[in-house]
PDB file of C-alpha atoms in Angstrom:
ATOM      1  CA  MET A 147      20.062  -4.284   7.313  1.00 47.00           C
ATOM      2  CA  ARG A 148      20.894  -4.757   3.596  1.00 47.00           C
ATOM      3  CA  ARG A 149      24.195  -2.921   4.020  1.00 48.00           C
ATOM      4  CA  PHE A 150      25.083  -5.122   6.977  1.00 43.00           C
ATOM      5  CA  LEU A 151      24.260  -8.282   4.995  1.00 38.00           C
ATOM      6  CA  ALA A 152      26.295  -7.089   1.996  1.00 40.00           C
ATOM      7  CA  LEU A 153      29.260  -6.294   4.251  1.00 39.00           C
ATOM      8  CA  ALA A 154      28.967  -9.671   5.986  1.00 39.00           C
ATOM      9  CA  LEU A 155      28.934 -11.493   2.642  1.00 36.00           C
ATOM     10  CA  LEU A 156      31.911  -9.511   1.386  1.00 39.00           C
ATOM     11  CA  CYS A 157      33.919 -10.317   4.504  1.00 39.00           C
ATOM     12  CA  ALA A 158      32.977 -14.009   4.313  1.00 39.00           C
ATOM     13  CA  ALA A 159      33.962 -14.337   0.626  1.00 40.00           C
ATOM     14  CA  PRO A 160      37.270 -16.109  -0.038  1.00 42.00           C
ATOM     15  CA  ALA A 161      40.205 -13.937  -1.018  1.00 40.00           C
ATOM     16  CA  PHE A 162      40.498 -14.931  -4.671  1.00 43.00           C
ATOM     17  CA  ALA A 163      43.299 -12.423  -5.175  1.00 45.00           C
ATOM     18  CA  ASP A 164      45.451 -14.933  -3.292  1.00 56.00           C
ATOM     19  CA  ALA A 165      46.556 -18.143  -4.951  1.00 67.00           C
ATOM     20  CA  THR A 166      44.134 -21.068  -4.868  1.00 82.00           C
ATOM     21  CA  PRO A 167      45.396 -24.572  -4.016  1.00 92.00           C
ATOM     22  CA  LEU A 168      45.226 -25.439  -7.742  1.00 95.00           C
ATOM     23  CA  ASP A 169      47.477 -22.531  -8.791  1.00 95.00           C
ATOM     24  CA  GLY A 170      51.027 -23.443  -9.670  1.00 95.00           C
ATOM     25  CA  THR A 171      53.048 -25.876 -11.712  1.00 96.00           C
ATOM     26  CA  TRP A 172      52.100 -29.543 -11.847  1.00 97.00           C
ATOM     27  CA  ARG A 173      53.819 -32.655 -13.221  1.00 96.00           C
ATOM     28  CA  VAL A 174      51.160 -34.553 -15.161  1.00 96.00           C
ATOM     29  CA  ASP A 175      51.713 -38.308 -15.456  1.00 95.00           C
ATOM     30  CA  LEU A 176      50.766 -39.313 -18.993  1.00 93.00           C
ATOM     31  CA  SER A 177      52.403 -42.740 -18.805  1.00 92.00           C
ATOM     32  CA  THR A 178      50.592 -45.481 -20.692  1.00 89.00           C
ATOM     33  CA  LYS A 179      52.640 -48.449 -19.411  1.00 88.00           C
ATOM     34  CA  PRO A 180      54.127 -49.290 -16.002  1.00 85.00           C
ATOM     35  CA  ASP A 181      57.803 -48.362 -15.575  1.00 87.00           C
ATOM     36  CA  THR A 182      57.729 -46.084 -18.620  1.00 89.00           C
ATOM     37  CA  PRO A 183      57.446 -42.611 -17.100  1.00 89.00           C
ATOM     38  CA  TYR A 184      56.167 -39.863 -19.332  1.00 93.00           C
ATOM     39  CA  THR A 185      55.305 -36.526 -17.772  1.00 94.00           C
ATOM     40  CA  GLN A 186      54.433 -33.076 -19.044  1.00 95.00           C
ATOM     41  CA  PRO A 187      54.137 -29.746 -17.235  1.00 96.00           C
ATOM     42  CA  MET A 188      50.871 -27.964 -16.487  1.00 97.00           C
ATOM     43  CA  GLN A 189      50.949 -24.408 -15.140  1.00 97.00           C
ATOM     44  CA  LEU A 190      47.671 -23.006 -13.841  1.00 97.00           C
ATOM     45  CA  THR A 191      46.620 -19.572 -12.643  1.00 97.00           C
ATOM     46  CA  LEU A 192      43.039 -19.328 -11.414  1.00 97.00           C
ATOM     47  CA  ASN A 193      42.029 -15.683 -11.741  1.00 97.00           C
ATOM     48  CA  ALA A 194      39.537 -13.853  -9.519  1.00 96.00           C
ATOM     49  CA  ASP A 195      37.126 -13.434 -12.461  1.00 97.00           C
ATOM     50  CA  GLY A 196      36.744 -17.217 -12.815  1.00 97.00           C
ATOM     51  CA  THR A 197      39.086 -17.585 -15.786  1.00 97.00           C
ATOM     52  CA  VAL A 198      42.086 -19.892 -16.034  1.00 97.00           C
ATOM     53  CA  THR A 199      45.390 -18.976 -17.682  1.00 97.00           C
ATOM     54  CA  GLY A 200      48.635 -20.874 -18.056  1.00 98.00           C
ATOM     55  CA  SER A 201      49.787 -23.784 -20.172  1.00 97.00           C
ATOM     56  CA  PHE A 202      49.551 -27.544 -20.510  1.00 96.00           C
ATOM     57  CA  TYR A 203      51.794 -29.863 -22.527  1.00 93.00           C
ATOM     58  CA  ASN A 204      53.731 -26.781 -23.705  1.00 92.00           C
ATOM     59  CA  SER A 205      50.564 -25.257 -25.206  1.00 96.00           C
ATOM     60  CA  THR A 206      49.046 -21.993 -23.988  1.00 98.00           C
ATOM     61  CA  ILE A 207      45.596 -22.233 -22.427  1.00 98.00           C
ATOM     62  CA  GLU A 208      43.294 -20.510 -24.924  1.00 96.00           C
ATOM     63  CA  ALA A 209      40.154 -20.468 -22.820  1.00 95.00           C
ATOM     64  CA  GLY A 210      39.430 -21.745 -19.354  1.00 97.00           C
ATOM     65  CA  ARG A 211      37.116 -21.464 -16.362  1.00 98.00           C
ATOM     66  CA  TRP A 212      37.291 -22.625 -12.751  1.00 98.00           C
ATOM     67  CA  LYS A 213      34.859 -23.072  -9.900  1.00 96.00           C
ATOM     68  CA  GLU A 214      34.792 -24.268  -6.330  1.00 95.00           C
ATOM     69  CA  SER A 215      31.528 -26.086  -5.686  1.00 94.00           C
ATOM     70  CA  ARG A 216      30.206 -29.185  -3.896  1.00 93.00           C
ATOM     71  CA  GLY A 217      33.422 -29.445  -1.938  1.00 92.00           C
ATOM     72  CA  ARG A 218      35.646 -29.556  -5.031  1.00 93.00           C
ATOM     73  CA  LEU A 219      37.933 -27.075  -6.761  1.00 97.00           C
ATOM     74  CA  CYS A 220      38.005 -27.784 -10.504  1.00 97.00           C
ATOM     75  CA  ALA A 221      39.100 -26.123 -13.721  1.00 98.00           C
ATOM     76  CA  SER A 222      38.391 -26.787 -17.392  1.00 98.00           C
ATOM     77  CA  PHE A 223      40.285 -25.356 -20.301  1.00 98.00           C
ATOM     78  CA  ARG A 224      41.152 -25.683 -23.987  1.00 98.00           C
ATOM     79  CA  THR A 225      44.568 -25.945 -25.617  1.00 97.00           C
ATOM     80  CA  THR A 226      45.567 -26.919 -29.155  1.00 95.00           C
ATOM     81  CA  ASP A 227      48.269 -28.802 -31.008  1.00 92.00           C
ATOM     82  CA  GLY A 228      47.751 -26.654 -34.107  1.00 92.00           C
ATOM     83  CA  VAL A 229      45.516 -29.311 -35.675  1.00 94.00           C
ATOM     84  CA  GLY A 230      42.622 -29.409 -33.245  1.00 95.00           C
ATOM     85  CA  PRO A 231      41.499 -28.605 -29.714  1.00 96.00           C
ATOM     86  CA  TYR A 232      42.279 -30.490 -26.520  1.00 97.00           C
ATOM     87  CA  HIS A 233      39.644 -30.141 -23.786  1.00 98.00           C
ATOM     88  CA  THR A 234      40.979 -30.707 -20.277  1.00 98.00           C
ATOM     89  CA  ALA A 235      39.250 -30.906 -16.900  1.00 98.00           C
ATOM     90  CA  VAL A 236      41.167 -31.085 -13.623  1.00 98.00           C
ATOM     91  CA  CYS A 237      40.086 -31.243  -9.964  1.00 97.00           C
ATOM     92  CA  LEU A 238      42.119 -30.940  -6.817  1.00 96.00           C
ATOM     93  CA  THR A 239      42.101 -34.202  -4.846  1.00 89.00           C
ATOM     94  CA  GLY A 240      43.951 -33.729  -1.580  1.00 88.00           C
ATOM     95  CA  ASP A 241      47.539 -32.879  -2.502  1.00 88.00           C
ATOM     96  CA  THR A 242      47.227 -34.175  -6.057  1.00 93.00           C
ATOM     97  CA  ALA A 243      45.254 -33.226  -9.125  1.00 96.00           C
ATOM     98  CA  THR A 244      43.216 -35.659 -11.183  1.00 97.00           C
ATOM     99  CA  GLY A 245      42.019 -34.931 -14.654  1.00 97.00           C
ATOM    100  CA  GLN A 246      41.229 -35.986 -18.152  1.00 97.00           C
ATOM    101  CA  THR A 247      41.958 -34.647 -21.594  1.00 97.00           C
ATOM    102  CA  TRP A 248      39.795 -35.221 -24.649  1.00 96.00           C
ATOM    103  CA  ALA A 249      41.021 -34.720 -28.213  1.00 95.00           C
ATOM    104  CA  GLU A 250      38.205 -35.518 -30.609  1.00 93.00           C
ATOM    105  CA  HIS A 251      40.418 -35.047 -33.676  1.00 93.00           C
ATOM    106  CA  ARG A 252      42.817 -37.675 -32.307  1.00 92.00           C
ATOM    107  CA  ASN A 253      40.010 -39.976 -31.101  1.00 94.00           C
ATOM    108  CA  PHE A 254      41.187 -40.277 -27.513  1.00 92.00           C
ATOM    109  CA  LEU A 255      40.193 -39.558 -23.940  1.00 95.00           C
ATOM    110  CA  PHE A 256      43.040 -39.775 -21.453  1.00 94.00           C
ATOM    111  CA  ASN A 257      42.683 -39.922 -17.662  1.00 95.00           C
ATOM    112  CA  TRP A 258      45.697 -38.707 -15.695  1.00 96.00           C
ATOM    113  CA  ASN A 259      47.049 -37.741 -12.273  1.00 95.00           C
ATOM    114  CA  ALA A 260      49.389 -34.887 -11.400  1.00 96.00           C
ATOM    115  CA  GLU A 261      51.564 -33.865  -8.512  1.00 96.00           C
ATOM    116  CA  ARG A 262      52.723 -30.386  -7.624  1.00 95.00           C
ATOM    117  CA  MET A 263      56.236 -29.617  -8.765  1.00 91.00           C
ATOM    118  CA  PRO A 264      58.633 -28.145  -6.214  1.00 84.00           C
ATOM    119  CA  ALA A 265      59.341 -24.469  -6.905  1.00 73.00           C
ATOM    120  CA  THR A 266      63.025 -25.183  -7.506  1.00 67.00           C
ATOM    121  CA  GLU A 267      62.586 -28.102  -9.909  1.00 57.00           C
ATOM    122  CA  PRO A 268      62.759 -27.380 -13.663  1.00 59.00           C
ATOM    123  CA  ALA A 269      59.746 -28.254 -15.766  1.00 57.00           C
ATOM    124  CA  PRO A 270      59.912 -31.689 -17.455  1.00 56.00           C
ATOM    125  CA  THR A 271      60.595 -31.761 -21.178  1.00 54.00           C
ATOM    126  CA  ARG A 272      59.662 -34.135 -23.921  1.00 48.00           C
TER     127      ARG A 272
END
């Protein structure tokens, strides 16, 4: 019976080796005023072991974790500008991603939205 249950659970588990809906390249809207677009790229890879790799705002993700729970797929990670850490959290919301970034050393918390970038479109630059 235990072997059957273990096999059933294994077969029911999602295939994390495949890409999750949050994997890929995103265009993050960091605009602070209407009609003044300012975007930066975010590239996420959600690994089967629960870690996150990639980059955000042209900075490599130094540490990150992801989880699917309570009907949401979310990731949190840390990047740096060389002066201090930036802590980012992002959740998939339909076809978009919503998130926030906190930089204590810069005294700001920024809420943002992101849309998936087409595979053929180059990443935005500063």
